[in-house]
XYZ file of C-alpha atoms in Angstrom:
754
model
C -64.511 38.903 55.289
C -67.291 39.635 52.760
C -67.530 43.263 53.906
C -64.061 44.132 52.657
C -65.083 45.101 49.097
C -67.546 47.616 50.549
C -64.792 49.161 52.680
C -62.333 49.658 49.842
C -63.704 53.046 48.608
C -63.884 54.438 52.143
C -60.414 53.162 52.934
C -59.053 54.672 49.742
C -60.662 58.013 50.555
C -59.237 58.035 54.076
C -55.788 57.070 52.854
C -55.763 59.776 50.174
C -57.038 62.643 52.350
C -54.655 65.598 52.796
C -54.649 65.244 56.569
C -53.557 61.675 56.390
C -50.882 62.396 53.805
C -49.535 65.249 55.940
C -49.438 63.203 59.140
C -47.895 60.257 57.350
C -45.051 62.352 55.992
C -44.453 64.069 59.323
C -44.471 60.882 61.428
C -43.660 57.895 59.177
C -43.122 55.555 62.103
C -46.543 56.084 63.739
C -49.628 55.710 61.558
C -52.791 57.491 62.757
C -56.016 55.546 63.158
C -57.421 56.379 59.729
C -54.298 55.220 57.935
C -54.280 52.050 60.013
C -57.875 51.317 58.946
C -56.937 51.933 55.335
C -53.854 49.764 55.597
C -55.860 47.003 57.248
C -58.486 47.039 54.514
C -55.888 46.957 51.741
C -53.700 44.338 53.416
C -56.651 42.062 54.093
C -57.812 42.592 50.529
C -54.358 41.532 49.373
C -54.556 38.492 51.597
C -57.857 37.540 49.986
C -56.331 38.003 46.566
C -53.463 35.725 47.547
C -55.969 33.142 48.790
C -57.830 33.432 45.516
C -54.614 32.702 43.661
C -54.080 29.584 45.777
C -57.735 28.592 45.220
C -58.770 30.368 41.976
C -62.468 30.950 41.586
C -63.167 31.335 45.295
C -62.902 35.158 45.241
C -66.102 35.556 43.257
C -67.928 33.440 45.807
C -66.489 35.496 48.672
C -67.498 38.782 46.990
C -71.049 37.737 46.143
C -72.689 38.518 49.515
C -71.011 41.918 49.631
C -72.493 42.781 46.238
C -75.939 42.043 47.588
C -75.542 44.012 50.835
C -74.002 47.481 51.066
C -73.075 47.101 54.725
C -72.770 44.427 57.343
C -73.028 44.894 61.101
C -69.677 43.323 61.989
C -66.397 42.365 60.421
C -65.333 38.824 61.300
C -61.588 38.430 60.949
C -61.488 34.656 61.126
C -59.962 31.882 59.046
C -62.839 30.155 57.249
C -60.683 27.673 55.388
C -61.909 24.161 56.105
C -62.283 20.799 54.377
C -65.326 21.854 52.362
C -63.591 25.036 51.173
C -60.514 23.133 50.023
C -62.504 20.314 48.461
C -60.839 17.642 46.362
C -58.560 20.032 44.536
C -56.208 20.597 47.446
C -54.141 23.711 47.898
C -50.442 24.348 47.863
C -47.891 21.599 48.340
C -44.440 21.646 49.933
C -43.319 18.427 48.244
C -40.886 20.556 46.207
C -39.314 21.855 49.477
C -41.150 25.209 49.215
C -44.831 26.143 49.262
C -45.987 25.918 45.647
C -48.995 25.305 43.508
C -48.761 21.962 41.735
C -48.751 23.793 38.385
C -45.330 25.284 39.219
C -43.677 21.875 39.703
C -42.296 20.282 36.492
C -43.266 16.754 37.564
C -46.488 14.862 38.122
C -47.953 15.672 41.536
C -51.122 14.278 43.103
C -52.624 15.877 46.223
C -54.990 13.757 48.308
C -56.891 16.377 50.303
C -58.449 16.005 53.736
C -61.923 16.330 52.194
C -61.302 13.427 49.830
C -60.042 11.252 52.692
C -63.030 12.318 54.782
C -65.665 11.544 52.147
C -64.157 8.143 51.366
C -63.720 7.368 55.078
C -60.068 6.508 54.429
C -58.778 5.627 57.895
C -55.242 4.706 56.780
C -52.708 6.079 54.341
C -53.130 2.931 52.275
C -56.862 3.517 51.861
C -56.241 7.147 50.863
C -53.720 6.069 48.221
C -56.407 4.097 46.346
C -57.088 7.409 44.624
C -53.607 7.476 43.055
C -53.164 6.043 39.564
C -49.964 4.116 38.867
C -49.742 2.918 42.476
C -50.196 -0.680 43.649
C -49.739 -2.673 46.863
C -47.370 -5.513 47.719
C -48.254 -8.367 50.077
C -45.756 -8.766 52.910
C -42.667 -9.183 50.763
C -40.169 -11.390 52.578
C -42.094 -11.056 55.816
C -42.051 -7.276 55.566
C -44.869 -5.598 57.474
C -46.560 -2.223 57.204
C -47.129 -0.133 54.098
C -45.561 -1.799 51.066
C -46.118 0.180 47.890
C -45.091 0.112 44.234
C -45.167 3.374 42.253
C -44.757 3.403 38.483
C -43.457 -0.164 38.688
C -40.760 0.456 41.340
C -40.809 -0.314 45.042
C -41.457 2.751 47.206
C -40.968 1.156 50.637
C -37.958 3.428 51.220
C -39.678 6.484 49.729
C -42.249 7.325 52.401
C -41.989 10.729 54.077
C -43.658 12.652 56.871
C -43.554 16.433 56.422
C -40.688 16.109 53.916
C -38.553 13.945 56.223
C -37.873 10.265 55.618
C -40.283 7.882 57.381
C -38.792 4.565 56.302
C -39.899 2.280 59.148
C -42.222 -0.682 58.664
C -45.615 0.205 60.144
C -49.207 0.828 59.036
C -49.634 4.568 58.651
C -52.811 6.208 59.933
C -54.776 9.179 58.593
C -56.117 10.725 61.816
C -53.364 13.369 61.916
C -53.007 13.978 58.172
C -53.960 17.221 56.436
C -53.153 15.850 52.993
C -50.933 13.373 51.163
C -48.662 14.490 48.320
C -47.426 12.024 45.715
C -44.466 13.209 43.630
C -43.751 10.923 40.690
C -40.388 10.288 39.116
C -36.807 10.539 40.363
C -36.381 13.092 43.159
C -32.985 12.426 44.769
C -32.041 16.063 44.124
C -34.655 17.042 46.723
C -34.750 14.028 49.034
C -31.561 12.016 48.674
C -31.433 8.275 48.056
C -34.379 6.396 46.555
C -37.425 7.651 44.636
C -37.048 5.647 41.426
C -40.774 5.769 40.675
C -41.510 8.653 42.999
C -42.269 9.318 46.653
C -45.187 9.762 49.046
C -45.204 12.632 51.545
C -47.662 12.738 54.446
C -48.549 16.261 55.597
C -49.402 16.553 59.288
C -52.133 18.734 60.708
C -50.767 21.978 62.179
C -52.096 24.319 64.872
C -53.635 27.530 63.532
C -55.545 30.569 64.802
C -58.988 29.116 64.146
C -60.778 27.649 67.169
C -62.078 24.320 65.931
C -63.266 21.200 67.725
C -64.440 18.074 65.947
C -65.226 14.538 67.037
C -66.453 11.505 65.125
C -67.538 7.984 65.939
C -67.844 5.226 63.338
C -69.336 1.749 63.572
C -69.531 -0.780 60.808
C -69.331 -4.276 59.431
C -67.029 -6.853 61.020
C -67.307 -5.149 64.402
C -65.598 -1.980 63.149
C -65.388 0.753 65.797
C -63.486 4.035 65.489
C -63.351 7.223 67.534
C -61.443 10.368 66.502
C -61.188 13.901 67.839
C -59.466 17.004 66.478
C -59.236 19.984 68.860
C -57.534 23.242 67.869
C -57.459 26.247 70.200
C -56.037 29.731 69.753
C -53.976 31.003 72.692
C -53.303 34.715 72.934
C -52.328 36.679 69.852
C -49.788 34.415 68.174
C -50.089 30.954 69.718
C -52.252 27.893 69.112
C -52.400 24.303 70.309
C -53.887 21.253 68.625
C -54.415 17.645 69.568
C -55.665 14.749 67.469
C -56.602 11.408 69.004
C -57.797 8.115 67.537
C -58.887 4.652 68.683
C -59.791 1.921 66.183
C -60.765 -1.717 66.697
C -61.982 -4.060 63.990
C -62.257 -7.667 62.991
C -62.032 -8.689 59.344
C -64.172 -10.194 56.605
C -61.635 -13.029 56.898
C -61.925 -15.479 59.784
C -59.069 -14.513 62.063
C -57.303 -11.217 61.299
C -57.897 -8.252 63.587
C -56.640 -4.687 63.890
C -56.391 -2.678 67.101
C -54.646 0.688 67.247
C -54.688 3.998 69.013
C -52.843 7.232 68.481
C -52.342 10.722 69.808
C -50.721 13.746 68.172
C -50.381 16.911 70.307
C -48.730 20.031 68.891
C -48.191 23.637 69.893
C -47.233 26.552 67.709
C -46.115 30.040 68.672
C -45.021 33.101 66.769
C -47.836 32.668 64.248
C -47.778 35.574 61.846
C -44.449 36.852 63.182
C -40.930 36.651 61.824
C -40.187 33.590 63.973
C -42.698 30.755 63.799
C -42.097 27.667 65.974
C -43.951 24.344 66.119
C -43.342 21.532 68.614
C -45.193 18.273 67.971
C -45.276 14.628 68.960
C -46.891 11.714 67.160
C -47.587 8.362 68.795
C -49.200 5.292 67.232
C -49.534 1.827 68.752
C -50.828 -1.255 66.908
C -51.701 -4.767 68.041
C -52.944 -6.830 65.091
C -53.423 -10.368 63.872
C -51.766 -10.065 60.444
C -52.999 -11.539 57.194
C -50.791 -12.933 54.424
C -53.654 -14.064 52.278
C -53.809 -17.248 50.232
C -51.209 -19.279 48.293
C -51.123 -19.649 44.523
C -52.357 -22.675 42.607
C -51.593 -22.935 38.890
C -49.981 -19.496 39.246
C -53.179 -17.774 40.368
C -54.557 -17.129 43.861
C -56.116 -20.286 45.302
C -59.827 -20.242 44.478
C -61.403 -20.442 47.922
C -63.928 -18.211 49.721
C -62.248 -14.889 50.512
C -63.151 -15.293 54.179
C -60.907 -18.361 54.565
C -57.825 -17.694 56.722
C -54.810 -19.997 56.967
C -53.038 -18.295 59.849
C -52.936 -19.202 63.540
C -55.062 -16.680 65.405
C -53.884 -17.831 68.844
C -50.211 -17.253 68.048
C -49.950 -14.734 65.228
C -49.397 -11.098 66.073
C -48.108 -7.836 64.665
C -47.146 -5.239 67.266
C -45.862 -1.856 66.176
C -45.078 1.265 68.154
C -44.145 4.604 66.597
C -43.046 7.796 68.367
C -41.976 10.929 66.457
C -40.959 14.226 68.106
C -40.461 17.264 65.871
C -39.367 20.858 66.436
C -39.526 23.306 63.529
C -38.590 26.972 63.232
C -39.268 29.299 60.331
C -37.525 32.659 60.271
C -38.916 35.147 57.775
C -36.429 37.767 56.655
C -39.057 39.378 54.440
C -42.088 38.306 52.414
C -39.891 36.506 49.859
C -37.122 35.094 52.046
C -37.274 32.520 54.823
C -35.161 29.878 56.522
C -36.921 26.772 57.835
C -35.100 24.379 60.148
C -36.564 21.107 61.425
C -35.143 18.660 63.956
C -36.785 15.268 64.423
C -36.194 12.233 66.622
C -38.164 9.128 65.639
C -38.344 5.738 67.348
C -39.970 2.669 65.847
C -40.585 -0.756 67.363
C -42.053 -3.741 65.564
C -42.589 -7.380 66.377
C -44.101 -9.979 64.052
C -45.193 -13.571 64.087
C -47.258 -14.426 61.017
C -48.131 -17.285 58.674
C -47.382 -17.225 54.959
C -49.527 -20.051 53.489
C -47.937 -22.316 50.873
C -49.066 -25.382 48.959
C -46.657 -28.289 48.884
C -44.427 -28.415 45.827
C -45.951 -30.456 43.041
C -49.574 -30.041 44.146
C -51.598 -30.856 41.032
C -55.157 -31.226 42.311
C -57.034 -29.225 44.934
C -59.532 -30.836 47.295
C -60.700 -29.825 50.765
C -58.102 -32.270 52.145
C -55.146 -30.753 50.223
C -52.412 -29.738 52.658
C -51.483 -26.093 53.224
C -48.123 -25.484 54.873
C -47.856 -22.617 57.305
C -44.533 -20.913 56.698
C -43.507 -18.923 59.741
C -42.590 -15.258 59.295
C -41.207 -14.211 62.640
C -38.981 -11.207 63.209
C -38.761 -7.838 64.915
C -36.692 -4.719 65.269
C -36.133 -1.323 66.788
C -35.129 1.642 64.676
C -34.146 5.175 65.596
C -33.539 8.157 63.388
C -32.289 11.638 64.189
C -32.711 14.185 61.403
C -31.842 17.862 61.031
C -32.917 19.686 57.896
C -32.668 23.336 56.836
C -34.204 24.911 53.733
C -33.522 28.472 52.628
C -35.964 29.988 50.117
C -35.715 33.405 48.518
C -36.759 35.365 45.447
C -34.693 38.017 43.694
C -33.887 39.565 40.333
C -30.478 39.229 38.717
C -29.350 39.868 35.184
C -32.813 40.984 34.178
C -34.291 37.635 35.197
C -36.417 36.565 38.166
C -34.995 33.828 40.397
C -36.526 31.591 43.045
C -33.684 29.968 44.956
C -33.816 26.913 47.204
C -30.727 25.839 49.153
C -30.579 23.288 51.924
C -28.744 20.764 54.022
C -29.847 17.471 55.564
C -28.099 15.506 58.316
C -29.463 12.058 59.178
C -28.361 9.379 61.635
C -30.134 6.028 61.377
C -29.744 3.100 63.756
C -31.472 -0.263 63.691
C -31.413 -3.462 65.702
C -33.174 -6.441 64.180
C -33.741 -10.038 65.171
C -35.537 -13.283 64.411
C -38.253 -14.607 66.724
C -37.484 -18.272 67.231
C -34.613 -20.695 66.818
C -34.616 -24.055 65.064
C -33.808 -25.836 68.318
C -36.533 -24.303 70.487
C -39.257 -23.176 68.082
C -41.263 -25.958 66.401
C -42.655 -25.613 62.909
C -46.262 -24.566 62.540
C -48.673 -27.459 62.006
C -50.000 -27.800 58.473
C -53.700 -27.349 57.766
C -55.991 -28.129 54.830
C -57.489 -26.103 52.006
C -61.106 -26.726 52.970
C -60.971 -26.943 56.751
C -58.283 -24.686 58.227
C -58.197 -24.677 61.999
C -57.147 -21.151 62.881
C -56.868 -22.158 66.546
C -54.366 -24.972 66.026
C -51.930 -25.316 68.926
C -48.200 -25.766 69.165
C -46.478 -28.376 71.335
C -46.273 -27.532 75.021
C -43.119 -25.706 75.982
C -42.692 -24.074 72.562
C -40.825 -20.794 72.906
C -39.762 -18.171 70.415
C -36.669 -16.447 71.755
C -35.128 -13.505 69.974
C -31.951 -14.496 68.217
C -29.853 -13.805 65.095
C -29.459 -10.162 66.084
C -28.030 -7.786 63.509
C -27.211 -4.095 63.771
C -27.201 -1.197 61.334
C -25.908 2.370 61.516
C -25.905 4.961 58.750
C -25.001 8.633 58.507
C -26.090 10.895 55.664
C -24.916 14.379 54.781
C -26.841 15.969 51.930
C -26.306 19.440 50.449
C -28.527 20.742 47.672
C -29.493 23.845 45.689
C -32.059 24.641 43.045
C -32.827 27.789 41.057
C -36.064 28.472 39.199
C -35.250 31.127 36.628
C -37.879 33.144 34.779
C -35.603 33.906 31.855
C -38.348 35.291 29.628
C -41.997 36.199 30.106
C -44.015 32.988 30.655
C -40.886 30.787 30.551
C -39.114 29.226 33.552
C -36.057 26.993 33.814
C -35.465 24.754 36.861
C -31.890 23.685 37.611
C -30.938 21.710 40.714
C -28.190 19.495 42.105
C -27.546 17.607 45.327
C -24.559 15.786 46.768
C -25.042 12.954 49.274
C -22.456 11.239 51.419
C -24.067 8.025 52.661
C -22.049 5.875 55.068
C -23.462 2.608 56.389
C -22.297 -0.214 58.642
C -24.064 -3.527 59.046
C -23.110 -6.222 61.616
C -24.570 -9.702 61.322
C -23.948 -12.995 63.138
C -21.274 -15.271 61.719
C -22.570 -18.174 59.640
C -21.880 -21.806 60.503
C -19.211 -21.956 57.804
C -17.548 -18.806 59.163
C -17.592 -20.184 62.702
C -15.982 -23.404 61.443
C -13.325 -21.257 59.812
C -12.605 -19.610 63.164
C -14.686 -16.435 62.851
C -17.019 -15.783 65.793
C -19.295 -13.011 66.954
C -20.534 -10.379 64.532
C -19.307 -9.925 60.966
C -19.049 -6.222 60.013
C -19.760 -4.734 56.580
C -19.093 -1.097 55.681
C -20.128 0.883 52.652
C -19.482 4.546 51.777
C -21.253 6.101 48.785
C -20.871 9.641 47.487
C -23.407 10.538 44.814
C -24.599 13.525 42.811
C -28.248 13.877 41.785
C -29.678 16.315 39.277
C -33.000 17.857 38.354
C -33.941 20.110 35.480
C -37.224 21.290 34.051
C -38.563 23.745 31.504
C -41.974 25.351 32.087
C -44.073 27.389 29.668
C -46.992 29.163 31.367
C -48.837 31.254 28.768
C -51.618 32.120 31.230
C -52.296 31.859 34.930
C -54.358 28.747 34.257
C -52.083 26.729 31.947
C -48.656 25.198 32.449
C -46.648 22.991 30.084
C -43.384 21.349 31.066
C -40.591 18.960 30.211
C -38.342 17.569 32.945
C -35.425 15.265 33.623
C -34.290 13.957 36.998
C -31.953 11.365 38.454
C -31.905 9.234 41.590
C -29.847 6.461 43.137
C -30.368 3.379 45.298
C -27.342 2.455 47.444
C -26.877 -1.151 48.471
C -27.486 -0.331 52.139
C -30.563 1.896 51.742
C -32.933 -0.626 53.395
C -30.729 -1.339 56.420
C -28.845 -4.388 55.203
C -25.598 -5.458 53.513
C -24.141 -8.813 52.508
C -20.961 -10.267 51.005
C -21.822 -8.929 47.557
C -23.674 -5.678 48.199
C -20.880 -4.319 50.389
C -18.760 -4.134 47.222
C -21.544 -2.984 44.885
C -22.057 0.663 43.883
C -25.542 2.265 43.862
C -28.121 1.613 41.207
C -28.848 4.647 39.018
C -32.246 5.853 37.834
C -33.674 8.612 35.701
C -37.081 10.033 34.882
C -38.004 11.815 31.652
C -41.413 13.476 31.551
C -43.481 15.839 29.419
C -46.757 17.139 30.801
C -49.418 19.799 31.025
C -51.555 21.215 33.829
C -54.678 23.354 33.508
C -57.088 25.122 35.865
C -60.666 25.276 34.571
C -64.075 26.340 35.895
C -62.706 29.644 37.191
C -59.898 27.778 38.879
C -62.075 25.269 40.732
C -61.099 22.273 38.602
C -57.527 21.145 37.942
C -56.529 18.837 35.110
C -53.160 17.333 34.330
C -51.593 14.850 31.955
C -48.084 13.497 31.493
C -46.139 11.021 29.416
C -43.080 9.572 31.096
C -40.268 7.064 31.125
C -38.925 5.942 34.523
C -35.766 3.926 34.001
C -33.297 1.973 36.115
C -30.067 1.937 34.133
C -27.910 -0.515 36.119
C -29.935 -2.928 38.230
C -28.166 -5.451 40.462
C -28.034 -9.058 39.236
C -26.588 -12.055 41.078
C -23.842 -14.019 39.335
C -22.742 -17.185 41.158
C -19.377 -16.879 39.416
C -18.853 -13.505 41.122
C -19.322 -14.206 44.841
C -17.984 -10.838 45.998
C -20.105 -8.401 43.998
C -23.455 -8.015 42.260
C -23.350 -7.457 38.532
C -24.662 -3.996 37.632
C -25.849 -5.319 34.295
C -29.619 -5.149 34.707
C -31.840 -2.561 33.109
C -35.581 -1.932 33.106
C -38.055 0.820 32.437
C -41.679 1.844 32.720
C -43.280 3.945 29.978
C -46.639 5.493 30.629
C -49.225 8.196 30.271
C -51.361 9.646 33.073
C -54.511 11.754 33.273
C -55.964 13.329 36.395
C -58.847 15.664 37.312
C -59.545 17.159 40.742
C -61.980 19.792 41.929
C -65.464 21.181 41.387
C -67.305 20.974 38.083
C -70.130 23.024 39.658
C -70.456 24.356 43.231
C -72.371 21.169 44.110
C -70.559 18.605 41.966
C -67.063 17.502 42.934
C -64.802 14.951 41.280
C -61.432 13.269 41.699
C -60.317 10.913 38.971
C -57.098 9.523 37.562
C -55.881 6.892 35.138
C -52.405 5.562 34.336
C -51.545 3.394 31.346
C -48.130 1.762 31.802
C -45.793 -0.622 30.003
C -43.069 -2.020 32.206
C -40.250 -4.160 30.853
C -37.053 -5.806 32.098
C -34.771 -4.761 29.252
C -31.617 -6.527 30.324
C -30.933 -9.249 32.872
C -27.925 -11.463 33.394
C -26.641 -14.418 35.359
C -29.303 -15.910 37.648
C -31.915 -13.403 36.419
C -31.305 -13.990 32.704
C -34.615 -15.831 32.290
C -36.524 -12.664 33.297
C -35.283 -10.538 30.404
C -38.207 -9.201 28.415
C -40.677 -9.824 31.251
C -42.879 -7.360 33.119
C -41.563 -6.148 36.510
C -43.364 -7.172 39.699
C -46.676 -5.440 40.443
C -46.698 -3.263 37.306
C -50.171 -3.509 35.741
C -50.946 -2.197 32.275
C -53.578 0.106 33.760
C -54.838 1.534 37.021
C -57.679 3.989 37.442
C -59.811 5.567 40.131
C -62.869 7.814 39.931
C -64.744 9.322 42.877
C -67.486 11.924 42.630
C -70.015 13.541 44.967
C -73.033 15.789 44.488
C -74.604 18.027 47.142
C -78.357 18.491 47.166
C -79.331 20.849 49.972
C -78.277 19.057 53.169
C -77.648 15.774 51.386
C -74.497 14.562 49.690
C -74.439 11.528 47.406
C -71.250 9.974 46.143
C -69.733 6.975 44.471
C -66.562 5.750 42.905
C -64.873 2.962 41.010
C -61.326 1.657 41.265
C -59.691 -0.605 38.706
C -56.334 -2.380 38.496
C -54.986 -4.639 35.781
C -53.254 -8.011 36.118
C -50.159 -7.863 38.350
C -47.312 -10.370 38.399
C -45.989 -11.509 41.760
C -42.567 -12.485 40.393
C -40.160 -11.309 37.728
C -40.490 -14.774 36.170
C -44.068 -13.712 35.326
C -45.525 -16.937 36.673
C -47.658 -16.111 39.706
C -50.122 -13.274 39.168
C -53.271 -11.691 40.595
C -56.066 -11.017 38.092
C -57.455 -7.596 37.269
C -60.326 -6.210 39.308
C -62.795 -3.371 39.733
C -64.304 -2.192 42.999
C -67.238 0.172 43.515
C -67.778 2.284 46.654
C -70.669 4.588 47.629
C -71.555 7.412 50.027
C -74.737 8.954 51.432
C -74.390 11.888 53.833
C -76.808 14.198 55.642
C -75.393 17.396 57.091
C -76.871 19.530 59.864
C -75.644 22.855 61.235
C -72.860 21.454 63.382
C -72.982 17.746 62.722
C -73.385 15.169 59.999
C -74.233 11.529 59.503
C -72.684 9.587 56.642
C -72.898 6.047 55.357
C -69.971 4.586 53.396
C -70.245 1.313 51.494
C -67.075 -0.417 50.323
C -67.084 -3.006 47.519
C -70.751 -2.349 46.865
C -71.197 -5.402 44.613
C -69.273 -7.735 46.934
C -66.719 -8.854 44.368
C -63.800 -11.124 45.227
C -60.516 -9.499 44.275
C -56.860 -9.446 45.317
C -55.395 -6.060 46.165
C -51.848 -7.051 47.238
C -49.433 -9.484 45.585
C -46.171 -11.248 46.340
C -44.324 -14.144 44.745
C -45.798 -16.738 47.141
C -49.196 -15.345 48.130
C -51.872 -12.759 47.407
C -54.106 -10.904 49.879
C -57.825 -10.441 49.137
C -59.411 -7.007 49.311
C -62.380 -6.335 51.554
C -65.735 -7.965 51.017
C -68.757 -5.668 51.071
C -68.571 -3.520 54.185
C -70.707 -0.719 55.585
C -69.579 2.060 57.938
C -71.842 4.614 59.624
C -70.239 7.802 60.985
C -71.623 10.507 63.236
C -69.502 13.650 63.317
C -69.979 16.827 65.312
C -68.326 20.225 65.673
C -68.339 22.020 69.006
């Protein structure tokens, strides 16, 4: 690719010669060889320029060798874009439903690149999200399993996406098939439908491409950690490629009992690459078999002060088994360079089964000794969920009325089905035996004959029809206006078993609830871009949370309209260091304007009288300061408040919402010195409340990680150290328990390309 600058004069001379001009005018449909060479040189030069716009500053590096050498023996037409080229800055994002640079989106966007995940050895989505300011983790809320996240002070459990399609199921998401993770902050129902009060998280899958690439890695580490991954991409013919990613991970824990075992495979094939019709067929499979961990109980409203290795579960009985299968077919039709229609169809199946212990101290415990009793509250449930989604997005650019327009229009059809149950009945399933603070027996046994049958089945079905459109209007030089709207029709039905009182009253079988919500969502933004490296914006967006969004209804919620949310934000984004370093900042208010409150005097409906908000300011830097020095850092300062609460929640008014710390920050940086790379980072989170009553809380913490890497021609060895100073801290919180973060751990990885 470096030879192209040297070819430009020759190509220009060939293209401008009289013979070529004559032949071109006589036979416009068939270009002679010279014109084809000229066209190839210019088109490839344009492609490089486009790449330089996506990754500013790279063009000078690509041109440098050509300036030193007048000619080269061969021209290699290959894609050289890899993790190191992308770096921590990331590239374009599709989180706005079209391929864009983050600077063109009038909201806060964080891109977690593959290189950042690689250097930090982030083997799960949760580990990768440690880089995101304003994001915290919840600890098994209500027996919930899998990724449980709070963003800008609002739960994001229903706001997880995979390639722009909802991925709501409860499971622990892996990183082995991820190209990057995009975090869009603030209300986004105009783009994605229900949810997204504080924002959303979109996982971007690896895709087949025309570059032959084979990689494999093996990692071993503390607590019997073992991991094997492989990523194989092969070009087939002129416009086809196939890719497969595989993973196997087994590990114990720094705590005495929990384990994690999982494996996954993600094959995909793509054809029509570079043509007007581009197809991709993929499948993703992940299976987990874990011993789950719900941490330690609270004492005096803080996590019980015991060694972080102490586990109060029952290792012989506890389990968490999840199985995820996602099949996707996508088709992109390109009408021209500015117009395309992308259609995606996905079928996803999720299975989960849980039996876990939530440790609790007996009510009234005033003194802690080794003999103090710890009750083992059983969390035992499971479910199967299926979703079928069809989504089409039409993108085009045009000029009208003297103004440039970039139009997005789309439709989304979703069918969701769920079957859920409880593992164990009161008659057949005995309570877990209690243990003690100082001497927990993780291998305690249950009485002989104890069984845990599935019962209390409930069923959920929902259908969504969403139609949306957005126009980005360049109404004056350097000024753009974003206007968008979406309409959702969300219909849900929930069937649960009749209660004892209902059976006494003569009602048997399943009790049905139905809810139908029709909602409009809006998005608007104003951008001022005085240069190609600066963007300033103000934006406003709305979102909604229907009562049935998380697969459940009850006597009150079936009669309760959706909660409404809005996000107001002002921000700026800059590209520095010849485009290699991106900076952004934003001030925001994320607000829920009518939160549900329970009023015992109103048994048939929730009061929509609650209100809360989070105000904050964010700063973020990502990219290269020098060719050898790379950095990714972010900080969020937030103030969350429950502004209005009524009825049973009246005592929470004026309090801080759950898991909304005053500050979060993360800084990671690496420096390359010949074949060596040295890196380190620090993560900090402020005090987080586990309840809206602001009683239980986990204290603030900082954690330091480190990296040493040695790279050879086609392989590398790296050493990652987590929690370098071996501090005790609590990374996940809930009203009844908190889960400690890892003790010091070391992981050694050998990686090779072949």
